[in-house]
XYZ file of C-alpha atoms in Angstrom:
678
model
C 17.059 18.420 -15.580
C 17.311 16.943 -11.793
C 17.422 20.504 -10.274
C 14.137 21.341 -11.839
C 12.423 18.146 -11.036
C 13.497 19.148 -7.274
C 12.290 22.661 -7.388
C 9.161 21.338 -8.579
C 8.685 18.671 -5.864
C 9.813 21.352 -3.224
C 6.893 23.754 -4.597
C 4.577 21.018 -4.354
C 4.690 20.459 -0.756
C 5.233 24.072 0.216
C 1.665 24.666 -1.895
C 0.573 21.487 -0.096
C 1.665 22.834 3.430
C 0.136 25.850 2.683
C -3.497 24.366 1.774
C -3.199 22.260 5.076
C -3.124 25.189 7.106
C -5.716 26.764 5.581
C -8.008 24.289 5.762
C -7.117 23.377 9.596
C -8.649 26.480 10.247
C -11.892 26.371 9.018
C -13.464 24.157 11.746
C -14.116 25.721 15.218
C -15.823 22.846 16.960
C -12.697 20.889 18.941
C -13.570 17.359 18.093
C -14.379 17.845 14.429
C -10.617 19.864 14.272
C -8.907 16.755 15.572
C -10.555 14.657 12.885
C -9.711 17.077 10.170
C -6.179 17.630 11.574
C -5.643 13.416 11.292
C -7.434 13.364 8.123
C -5.306 16.564 6.658
C -2.085 14.458 7.845
C -3.004 11.684 6.188
C -3.708 13.501 2.944
C -0.420 14.956 3.378
C 1.159 11.493 3.715
C -0.751 9.584 1.208
C 0.214 12.189 -1.107
C 3.778 12.089 -0.436
C 3.743 8.777 -0.705
C 2.225 8.603 -4.117
C 4.558 10.887 -5.239
C 7.414 8.095 -4.080
C 5.458 5.665 -6.196
C 4.666 3.882 -2.818
C 1.558 2.629 -4.280
C 0.123 0.337 -1.223
C 1.762 2.690 1.563
C -0.098 5.561 -0.139
C -3.074 3.759 -0.656
C -3.273 2.856 3.117
C -2.967 6.220 4.183
C -5.554 7.152 2.256
C -8.021 4.536 3.460
C -7.249 5.753 7.403
C -7.905 9.195 6.187
C -11.086 8.535 4.530
C -12.140 7.020 7.887
C -11.387 10.554 9.620
C -13.091 12.543 6.719
C -15.197 10.335 4.411
C -16.347 13.906 2.594
C -12.737 14.512 1.412
C -12.720 13.376 -2.257
C -9.168 13.285 -2.519
C -8.733 10.271 -0.265
C -11.154 7.962 -2.571
C -9.214 9.652 -5.706
C -5.811 8.540 -4.255
C -7.035 4.812 -3.533
C -8.616 4.740 -7.127
C -5.235 5.868 -8.618
C -2.888 3.879 -6.134
C -5.425 0.863 -7.458
C -4.624 1.518 -10.714
C -1.158 1.400 -10.533
C -1.553 -2.276 -8.276
C -3.587 -3.633 -11.373
C -6.377 -3.994 -8.971
C -9.854 -4.570 -10.783
C -11.138 -1.823 -13.006
C -14.589 -2.235 -11.557
C -13.320 -1.193 -7.607
C -10.805 1.568 -9.065
C -14.074 3.018 -11.193
C -16.305 3.030 -8.198
C -13.657 4.919 -6.056
C -13.728 7.366 -8.792
C -17.202 7.723 -9.221
C -17.471 8.359 -5.520
C -14.620 11.072 -5.561
C -16.831 12.963 -8.054
C -20.058 12.595 -6.464
C -21.903 15.696 -5.560
C -21.428 17.059 -1.926
C -17.400 15.700 -1.816
C -14.833 18.219 -0.934
C -11.708 18.404 -3.029
C -8.469 20.056 -0.642
C -5.297 19.244 -2.651
C -6.199 17.571 -6.231
C -9.682 18.609 -8.132
C -12.706 17.139 -9.347
C -11.203 17.292 -12.735
C -8.446 14.817 -11.865
C -10.985 12.667 -10.757
C -12.974 12.890 -14.024
C -10.119 11.788 -15.825
C -9.534 9.120 -14.206
C -13.099 7.757 -14.379
C -12.428 8.631 -17.939
C -9.697 6.294 -18.127
C -11.143 3.481 -16.238
C -14.137 3.664 -18.373
C -12.121 3.221 -21.563
C -10.472 0.293 -19.992
C -13.806 -1.336 -19.452
C -14.784 -0.893 -22.932
C -17.554 1.831 -21.638
C -16.091 4.311 -24.422
C -19.682 6.532 -24.506
C -18.984 6.714 -20.737
C -15.675 7.833 -20.920
C -16.408 10.321 -23.897
C -18.948 11.960 -21.587
C -16.490 12.576 -19.218
C -13.930 13.891 -21.156
C -16.487 16.300 -22.676
C -16.678 17.774 -19.106
C -13.098 18.985 -18.704
C -12.589 22.517 -19.098
C -9.364 21.842 -20.814
C -7.169 19.417 -23.002
C -3.968 17.474 -21.944
C -2.244 14.526 -23.799
C -4.279 12.056 -21.129
C -7.751 13.583 -22.172
C -6.995 13.144 -25.565
C -5.567 9.840 -25.843
C -8.837 8.741 -23.613
C -10.778 10.415 -26.409
C -9.179 9.003 -29.179
C -9.246 5.568 -27.313
C -13.225 6.022 -27.123
C -13.535 7.278 -30.684
C -11.857 3.937 -32.044
C -14.203 1.893 -29.625
C -17.379 3.488 -30.766
C -16.386 2.698 -34.232
C -15.502 6.504 -35.559
C -12.126 5.507 -36.876
C -11.660 8.319 -39.082
C -11.907 10.880 -36.108
C -9.847 8.761 -34.143
C -6.957 9.100 -36.466
C -7.254 12.772 -36.875
C -7.185 13.287 -33.613
C -4.322 11.215 -33.396
C -2.618 12.907 -36.174
C -3.169 16.491 -34.216
C -1.954 14.921 -30.950
C 1.222 13.585 -32.381
C 2.297 17.336 -33.011
C 0.552 18.697 -30.015
C 2.198 16.304 -27.375
C 5.476 15.356 -29.445
C 7.294 13.331 -26.689
C 4.370 11.128 -25.861
C 4.663 7.849 -27.239
C 0.972 6.553 -26.262
C -0.702 7.923 -29.532
C 1.498 6.051 -31.622
C 0.810 2.996 -29.641
C -2.572 3.334 -29.830
C -2.530 3.923 -33.695
C -0.341 0.557 -34.051
C -2.893 -1.375 -31.557
C -6.291 -0.217 -32.962
C -5.276 -0.213 -37.060
C -3.353 -3.609 -37.180
C -5.535 -6.039 -38.829
C -7.374 -3.590 -40.649
C -7.374 -2.464 -44.081
C -5.480 0.774 -43.850
C -7.031 3.865 -45.650
C -4.438 6.270 -47.841
C -4.816 8.931 -44.533
C -3.965 5.560 -42.380
C -0.944 4.699 -44.157
C 0.147 8.337 -44.376
C -0.237 8.630 -40.615
C 1.679 5.365 -40.269
C 4.915 6.826 -42.163
C 4.607 9.856 -39.959
C 4.622 7.814 -36.850
C 7.397 5.188 -38.072
C 9.884 8.222 -38.961
C 9.432 9.480 -35.468
C 9.948 6.546 -33.372
C 13.557 7.300 -32.678
C 11.862 10.371 -30.399
C 9.714 7.690 -28.075
C 11.652 4.261 -28.391
C 13.739 4.558 -24.974
C 10.249 5.540 -23.222
C 8.295 2.814 -24.737
C 10.588 -0.051 -26.796
C 7.088 -2.038 -27.672
C 6.745 0.335 -30.369
C 9.610 -1.084 -31.941
C 7.654 -4.198 -32.596
C 4.082 -2.702 -32.856
C 5.371 -1.063 -36.079
C 6.591 -4.011 -37.553
C 3.124 -4.463 -39.527
C 3.331 -0.872 -40.938
C 6.649 -0.622 -42.094
C 7.007 -1.494 -45.796
C 10.890 -1.878 -45.486
C 12.266 -4.788 -44.854
C 15.583 -3.794 -43.784
C 14.186 -1.056 -41.369
C 11.925 -3.640 -39.836
C 15.031 -5.783 -39.533
C 17.198 -3.029 -37.604
C 14.587 -2.519 -35.205
C 14.032 -5.851 -34.501
C 17.543 -6.579 -33.680
C 17.651 -3.242 -31.597
C 14.807 -4.407 -29.309
C 16.052 -7.891 -29.088
C 19.714 -6.732 -28.232
C 18.303 -3.706 -25.910
C 15.369 -4.156 -24.835
C 14.504 -7.858 -24.431
C 15.474 -9.556 -21.056
C 13.998 -13.117 -21.559
C 14.887 -14.827 -18.256
C 14.858 -12.203 -16.038
C 10.846 -11.226 -15.865
C 8.166 -13.119 -15.067
C 5.479 -10.139 -15.271
C 2.345 -11.540 -17.118
C 2.153 -7.842 -18.568
C 5.535 -8.277 -20.370
C 4.820 -11.603 -22.100
C 2.852 -10.126 -25.049
C 6.230 -8.374 -25.926
C 8.696 -11.026 -25.187
C 6.672 -13.633 -27.389
C 5.762 -11.178 -30.313
C 9.720 -10.088 -30.669
C 10.117 -13.922 -31.021
C 7.762 -14.288 -33.656
C 8.547 -11.223 -35.455
C 12.476 -12.196 -35.495
C 11.662 -15.634 -36.559
C 9.326 -14.294 -39.305
C 12.354 -11.732 -40.959
C 14.827 -14.665 -40.603
C 16.859 -12.909 -37.211
C 16.433 -16.323 -35.485
C 16.051 -20.004 -36.598
C 13.146 -21.904 -35.851
C 15.086 -24.197 -33.251
C 15.529 -20.812 -31.487
C 12.143 -19.486 -31.764
C 10.680 -22.594 -30.271
C 13.256 -22.871 -27.270
C 11.961 -19.139 -26.679
C 8.378 -19.094 -26.898
C 8.606 -22.500 -24.789
C 10.736 -21.094 -21.953
C 8.439 -18.058 -21.449
C 7.202 -18.431 -17.794
C 5.166 -15.936 -15.733
C 3.644 -15.874 -12.309
C -0.406 -16.160 -12.379
C -3.079 -16.329 -9.754
C -4.500 -19.975 -10.022
C -8.610 -19.668 -9.330
C -8.877 -22.748 -8.092
C -5.415 -23.194 -6.162
C -6.131 -19.935 -4.531
C -2.217 -18.929 -4.960
C 0.131 -17.636 -6.935
C 2.145 -19.967 -9.106
C 5.431 -19.851 -11.580
C 4.152 -21.597 -14.848
C 4.700 -21.577 -18.537
C 2.677 -19.366 -20.581
C 1.591 -18.363 -23.987
C -0.739 -16.171 -26.121
C -2.671 -18.027 -28.127
C -2.562 -15.994 -31.145
C 1.209 -16.301 -30.989
C 0.770 -20.184 -30.624
C -1.032 -20.425 -33.708
C 1.333 -17.826 -35.909
C 4.319 -19.636 -34.628
C 3.127 -22.797 -35.927
C 2.450 -21.324 -39.083
C 5.990 -19.971 -39.420
C 7.857 -23.426 -38.088
C 8.103 -25.812 -40.874
C 10.744 -28.308 -39.741
C 8.721 -31.536 -39.039
C 11.012 -32.444 -36.081
C 10.072 -29.457 -34.408
C 6.445 -29.625 -35.158
C 6.478 -32.973 -33.733
C 8.241 -31.766 -30.653
C 5.283 -29.214 -30.630
C 3.041 -32.185 -30.708
C 4.468 -34.073 -27.888
C 4.947 -30.829 -25.486
C 1.180 -29.830 -26.109
C -0.289 -32.896 -25.515
C 0.872 -32.986 -21.737
C 1.282 -28.942 -21.849
C 0.736 -27.797 -17.970
C 0.860 -24.399 -17.991
C -1.040 -20.913 -18.892
C -2.655 -19.973 -22.227
C -3.928 -16.228 -22.599
C -5.831 -14.431 -24.875
C -6.676 -10.593 -25.913
C -9.550 -10.510 -28.075
C -9.899 -6.803 -28.723
C -6.296 -6.307 -29.070
C -5.636 -3.527 -26.247
C -3.142 -5.412 -24.343
C -5.641 -6.243 -21.603
C -5.932 -10.019 -20.966
C -9.700 -11.184 -21.189
C -9.099 -15.097 -20.804
C -6.772 -16.932 -18.758
C -6.785 -20.844 -19.259
C -4.653 -23.038 -17.255
C -3.833 -26.669 -18.534
C -3.228 -29.822 -17.065
C -2.098 -32.970 -19.349
C -2.688 -30.770 -22.388
C -6.555 -29.999 -21.670
C -7.960 -26.956 -19.831
C -8.073 -27.606 -16.321
C -9.438 -23.936 -15.322
C -10.209 -20.771 -16.994
C -10.973 -17.276 -16.259
C -13.202 -15.097 -18.748
C -13.105 -11.164 -18.185
C -14.902 -9.714 -21.377
C -15.854 -6.610 -19.970
C -12.313 -6.182 -18.506
C -13.769 -5.330 -15.148
C -10.931 -7.427 -13.200
C -13.698 -9.711 -11.899
C -14.279 -12.588 -14.659
C -17.659 -13.201 -15.651
C -16.686 -17.098 -15.578
C -14.401 -18.876 -13.848
C -14.849 -22.329 -14.842
C -13.449 -25.720 -13.661
C -12.962 -28.573 -16.227
C -12.528 -32.191 -16.291
C -10.109 -33.099 -19.129
C -11.248 -29.977 -20.947
C -14.882 -30.419 -20.276
C -16.362 -27.744 -17.899
C -17.667 -29.277 -14.786
C -18.525 -26.367 -12.575
C -18.780 -22.481 -13.971
C -18.939 -19.857 -11.439
C -20.348 -16.568 -12.384
C -18.972 -13.101 -11.504
C -17.613 -12.933 -7.987
C -19.191 -16.166 -7.535
C -22.766 -14.914 -7.549
C -24.021 -18.057 -8.598
C -22.316 -21.628 -9.699
C -23.553 -23.956 -12.256
C -22.287 -27.701 -12.075
C -23.037 -30.220 -14.866
C -23.825 -33.721 -15.258
C -22.595 -34.065 -18.774
C -21.948 -30.387 -20.105
C -24.123 -29.078 -21.007
C -26.682 -30.654 -19.306
C -26.963 -28.659 -16.066
C -26.978 -30.823 -12.683
C -27.252 -27.918 -10.235
C -27.292 -23.957 -9.613
C -26.503 -22.483 -6.749
C -27.799 -18.402 -6.175
C -28.124 -16.324 -3.267
C -27.809 -19.939 -0.806
C -30.657 -21.628 -2.750
C -29.848 -24.491 -4.620
C -31.683 -25.908 -7.593
C -31.364 -29.563 -8.985
C -32.385 -30.408 -12.016
C -34.176 -32.655 -13.739
C -31.708 -35.049 -15.706
C -31.133 -33.873 -18.927
C -33.943 -31.275 -19.013
C -31.573 -27.980 -19.067
C -28.923 -27.358 -21.042
C -26.861 -24.005 -20.900
C -23.277 -23.754 -22.371
C -21.429 -20.247 -22.195
C -18.032 -21.804 -22.716
C -16.890 -23.730 -25.871
C -14.466 -26.111 -26.502
C -12.878 -25.023 -29.713
C -9.764 -26.751 -31.511
C -7.153 -24.367 -32.230
C -6.346 -24.202 -35.780
C -2.546 -25.429 -35.513
C -2.360 -27.681 -38.322
C -0.565 -30.373 -36.229
C -3.105 -32.674 -36.648
C -4.899 -34.716 -39.504
C -8.433 -35.620 -39.579
C -7.756 -38.765 -38.026
C -6.504 -37.326 -35.356
C -8.846 -34.777 -33.870
C -8.952 -36.547 -30.716
C -5.241 -35.649 -30.027
C -5.922 -32.265 -31.203
C -5.285 -28.998 -28.715
C -7.969 -27.179 -27.469
C -9.158 -23.702 -26.337
C -12.197 -22.884 -24.234
C -14.279 -19.640 -25.722
C -17.226 -17.586 -24.128
C -19.974 -17.542 -25.886
C -20.969 -13.614 -26.142
C -24.516 -14.448 -27.014
C -25.495 -16.765 -24.285
C -28.193 -15.312 -22.071
C -28.065 -16.091 -18.213
C -30.445 -18.406 -16.855
C -33.520 -16.873 -15.687
C -35.176 -17.929 -12.235
C -38.243 -18.916 -14.355
C -36.317 -21.220 -16.477
C -34.650 -22.784 -13.055
C -37.846 -23.372 -11.631
C -39.365 -25.252 -14.312
C -36.496 -27.479 -14.986
C -35.645 -28.105 -11.487
C -36.554 -31.739 -9.692
C -36.276 -29.179 -6.421
C -34.977 -26.472 -4.712
C -33.057 -26.521 -1.507
C -32.383 -23.316 0.940
C -31.367 -22.821 4.545
C -34.426 -21.812 6.791
C -33.982 -18.435 8.571
C -36.455 -19.505 11.397
C -34.640 -22.568 12.519
C -31.026 -23.129 12.928
C -29.509 -26.318 10.791
C -33.001 -26.237 8.977
C -33.017 -26.884 5.269
C -36.036 -26.240 3.325
C -36.671 -28.527 -0.020
C -39.436 -27.785 -2.524
C -40.442 -30.318 -4.812
C -41.360 -29.176 -8.458
C -43.472 -30.676 -11.367
C -42.882 -28.496 -14.457
C -42.132 -25.273 -12.478
C -44.877 -25.752 -10.249
C -44.378 -26.915 -6.475
C -45.881 -29.747 -4.977
C -44.466 -30.392 -1.993
C -41.937 -29.070 0.564
C -40.295 -30.340 3.484
C -37.642 -28.989 6.142
C -35.305 -31.156 7.613
C -32.997 -30.627 10.510
C -29.814 -32.920 10.709
C -31.439 -35.341 8.492
C -34.486 -35.177 10.460
C -37.828 -34.593 8.974
C -39.108 -31.156 10.774
C -42.057 -30.297 8.832
C -43.999 -31.262 5.672
C -46.209 -29.073 3.349
C -48.751 -30.302 0.616
C -49.600 -28.077 -2.215
C -52.639 -28.252 -4.759
C -52.507 -26.119 -7.952
C -48.915 -24.758 -7.059
C -50.260 -23.285 -3.816
C -49.849 -24.674 0.024
C -52.837 -26.447 1.653
C -51.540 -28.016 4.571
C -48.074 -28.155 6.744
C -47.734 -30.541 9.697
C -44.709 -29.527 11.727
C -42.546 -31.185 14.258
C -41.309 -28.388 16.432
C -39.700 -30.928 19.416
C -38.265 -33.563 17.338
C -39.891 -36.294 18.951
C -41.633 -37.889 15.588
C -45.158 -36.710 16.279
C -46.495 -33.913 14.046
C -47.853 -31.631 16.768
C -48.506 -28.513 14.650
C -50.738 -28.374 11.695
C -51.395 -25.305 9.509
C -54.009 -24.761 7.003
C -53.985 -22.809 3.987
C -57.039 -21.095 2.174
C -57.561 -21.622 -1.597
C -55.117 -18.429 -2.466
C -52.446 -20.059 -0.444
C -52.854 -17.386 2.224
C -52.637 -18.830 6.210
C -55.794 -19.504 7.781
C -55.667 -21.570 10.602
C -52.478 -22.970 12.817
C -53.501 -25.990 15.586
C -51.291 -27.809 18.251
C -51.503 -30.587 19.937
C -49.546 -31.077 22.879
C -50.396 -34.282 24.278
C -50.330 -36.325 21.021
C -54.176 -37.499 21.202
C -55.171 -35.937 18.114
C -57.025 -32.999 20.100
C -55.884 -29.429 19.469
C -55.165 -27.431 22.771
C -54.266 -24.225 20.773
C -55.183 -23.041 17.701
C -54.705 -19.680 15.482
C -57.217 -17.971 13.073
C -56.139 -15.581 10.608
C -59.476 -13.663 9.054
C -59.127 -11.642 5.976
C -59.528 -8.499 7.360
C -56.596 -8.776 9.446
C -57.893 -9.897 12.728
C -55.904 -12.628 14.320
C -57.991 -14.965 16.957
C -55.477 -17.131 19.179
C -57.281 -19.818 21.812
C -56.281 -22.140 24.316
C -58.761 -25.096 25.234
C -56.254 -27.103 27.922
C -59.016 -29.905 28.609
C -59.584 -30.316 25.030
C -63.696 -30.204 25.737
C -63.820 -27.867 22.630
C -64.592 -24.620 25.135
C -61.333 -22.286 24.975
C -60.576 -21.018 28.494
C -58.650 -18.297 26.922
C -58.994 -16.177 23.590
C -56.868 -13.495 22.067
C -58.021 -11.014 19.489
C -55.528 -8.656 17.918
C -57.311 -6.540 15.485
C -55.875 -4.730 12.300
C -55.261 -1.259 13.865
C -52.998 -3.202 16.685
C -55.491 -3.124 19.281
C -56.437 -6.411 20.971
C -58.200 -8.048 23.532
C -58.054 -11.314 25.740
C -60.590 -13.079 27.361
C -60.464 -15.820 29.800
C -62.821 -18.240 32.199
C -61.984 -17.914 35.545
C -61.534 -21.252 36.978
C -63.266 -20.508 40.415
C -66.130 -18.286 39.592
C -66.512 -19.492 35.873
C -66.989 -15.584 35.060
C -65.000 -13.862 32.394
C -62.158 -11.876 32.502
C -61.362 -9.862 30.231
C -58.376 -7.466 29.350
C -57.821 -4.602 26.654
C -54.604 -3.468 25.171
C -53.538 -0.694 23.461
C -50.574 0.009 21.506
C -49.458 -3.357 22.615
C -49.949 -2.835 26.271
C -52.592 -3.562 28.872
C -54.390 -0.604 29.704
C -57.858 -1.965 31.208
C -58.903 -5.409 32.863
C -62.599 -6.071 33.641
C -64.113 -8.878 35.981
C -67.695 -9.358 34.716
C -68.477 -5.383 34.523
C -66.090 -4.054 37.053
C -62.304 -2.900 36.777
C -59.769 -4.645 38.026
C -56.688 -3.422 39.499
C -53.561 -4.441 37.351
C -50.794 -4.448 39.872
C -47.094 -4.684 37.751
C -44.310 -6.325 38.988
C -40.391 -6.451 39.140
C -40.396 -9.024 36.239
C -41.640 -6.752 33.890
C -44.448 -8.387 31.955
C -45.929 -9.995 34.936
C -49.042 -8.298 36.267
C -51.099 -9.406 39.334
C -54.868 -8.985 39.747
C -56.414 -7.209 42.616
C -53.281 -7.606 45.125
C -49.785 -9.280 45.530
C -49.064 -12.455 47.364
C -47.255 -12.316 50.925
C -43.994 -14.063 48.868
C -44.123 -12.271 45.848
C -40.372 -12.881 44.814
C -40.704 -16.591 45.249
C -43.758 -17.073 43.463
C -42.945 -14.863 40.678
C -39.825 -16.621 40.131
C -41.891 -19.953 40.090
C -44.348 -18.147 37.116
C -41.348 -17.238 35.122
C -40.001 -20.753 35.474
C -43.447 -22.373 34.711
C -43.957 -20.292 31.465
C -40.705 -20.802 30.083
C -41.276 -24.164 29.449
C -43.625 -23.530 26.436
C -43.034 -20.817 23.822
C -47.163 -20.687 22.968
C -48.106 -17.220 22.979
C -51.456 -17.870 25.175
C -51.579 -20.537 27.752
C -52.737 -21.178 31.244
C -51.591 -22.911 34.509
C -52.762 -23.451 37.740
C -50.035 -24.136 40.684
C -49.549 -24.114 44.229
C -46.953 -22.831 46.431
C -46.459 -22.898 50.176
C -50.299 -23.273 50.213
C -50.959 -20.521 47.941
C -52.944 -21.425 44.920
C -52.303 -19.172 41.868
C -53.939 -19.161 38.362
C -51.853 -17.365 35.677
C -52.591 -16.384 31.978
C -50.259 -15.615 28.950
C -51.602 -13.741 26.748
C -50.782 -10.815 24.328
C -47.184 -10.884 25.253
C -48.223 -10.292 29.240
C -48.857 -12.975 32.145
C -51.473 -12.197 34.414
C -51.345 -14.170 37.580
C -54.108 -14.568 40.471
C -54.411 -15.735 43.885
C -57.581 -18.138 43.784
C -57.837 -19.836 47.262
C -57.623 -16.761 49.579
């Protein structure tokens, strides 16, 4: 047997080397050849490491190979299957597997059918049975793995008789594969067994000896289907004596079998109640706590097993000990609602009450709800991948809802949302007068709907979010039954702007951009809430030097009135088609200078009716009219310095340097300067 395995392994590497040599010659270009060579080296390494079951190392090599050649499907496939072995989230695994099977991907070592089979397996794990069945139907041949997924999907779709028929056939077709027996036991337990189901169970039980070494859990799972007590006891003793290391494993995936074995052995009298309780309460697992953000070794139990154990334990002293234990319980309780041995809820307790919990009903690997509790009562609920967070005043009354960086604060007791229910476990430990001492679990409501944004706004007193246009700015909008009535922006607690609304639409906005306490900028909106005018008062005398006017046809007019006499010295008009025109009044000759823009650049300057020469400078967007000054570099630097004092798009200045008087205008993103005293 060993030599056969060695020969198979050797043959695989020979085939791999052969293909690598072929693929290396596919590209002529030297740079492509280098990347392909590096990619194929990674493929060889990752495949070898995968064969050696070095999952993390194989995953790393596959990720590195994908960088060299993103079109090679094998890298995504190896990443997906290694992630499955490492118990990474199913959702991420499926994403990789689907990407590997996408059109245009190139398979070099494996093939697309391997990718489709893997995608089908993960779909079934995520309860997406229809998708799993579609993928299985695309495969050109049957295998034990494909038959298993098909049977699992048929069960999931409610086609139980078809599933049992397939299992019956697979037991003969794949005689030494224990997975079909296990699937039957898991899917049929707790159900009313049909005549065919009974015969199939007997057939499986008669063959347990062939599978028990490979999967000892079958000795436990067969118990509900075995009609002869002596055979049940014999198998349970066998399991307990040969396969049950109570103290050696802290793997959460092995918790079910250890716990279930204790229950069955107690039920059939193999162990006494004291032993069962001791074993049940001694189970510990490593668990990643989502609040502490670390792995901890903690006591753990299955919820269903706790309920069952307390139905079997009748000793009053032990039941009282259980009361004391549960009242101060600090540890983990898990549940597997659909019985597929994939944990879908984890609740961590402190002082006998839930402290935090995770619920993953779709088994994606990313909990739909992560719950923080205060003595068992939900205090904060986080959505999948922390896509949103809900905090509560008094559950289920929502206090805050945060999503996409926006925080909604509710009016008191206005919005109730209860996706999680605190439910007393039926342990039969507490009387009617002891309900406050009872042991509780948390359950996710499958029928609850997510909160719609319209519902949030309607119940909100205000919303808050960071502003993209100013660092440290926070915009706060106040609502009256979903209708905005006021908005304000603050920076470091200081008021930056305030907007008034009418009928839910903005009317006026006042802004203090320089933080001096004076609102120098006024913005007006039309009856439809569309921007209409902007005014700026720079010297705080209630007169506006700068203004912008937005017309309905898309034209924008910007004006500058430095002496505040109501007559603008500069006017810039930008048309809907992108062309623009600016005009200003010459300060010495009182004539109109006009500049025309095409595609954002000035191309024509008119002095009355004459064309004026535009002379570009070394400062890029600075032009001189008619002629340059003698000391141009020093004057250009002065112009840049002066215009950097304000961000206004149109503005003019008159200044002198070395007895040269200069008039300069900024408009349309350019500065136009002229000597006016020579």
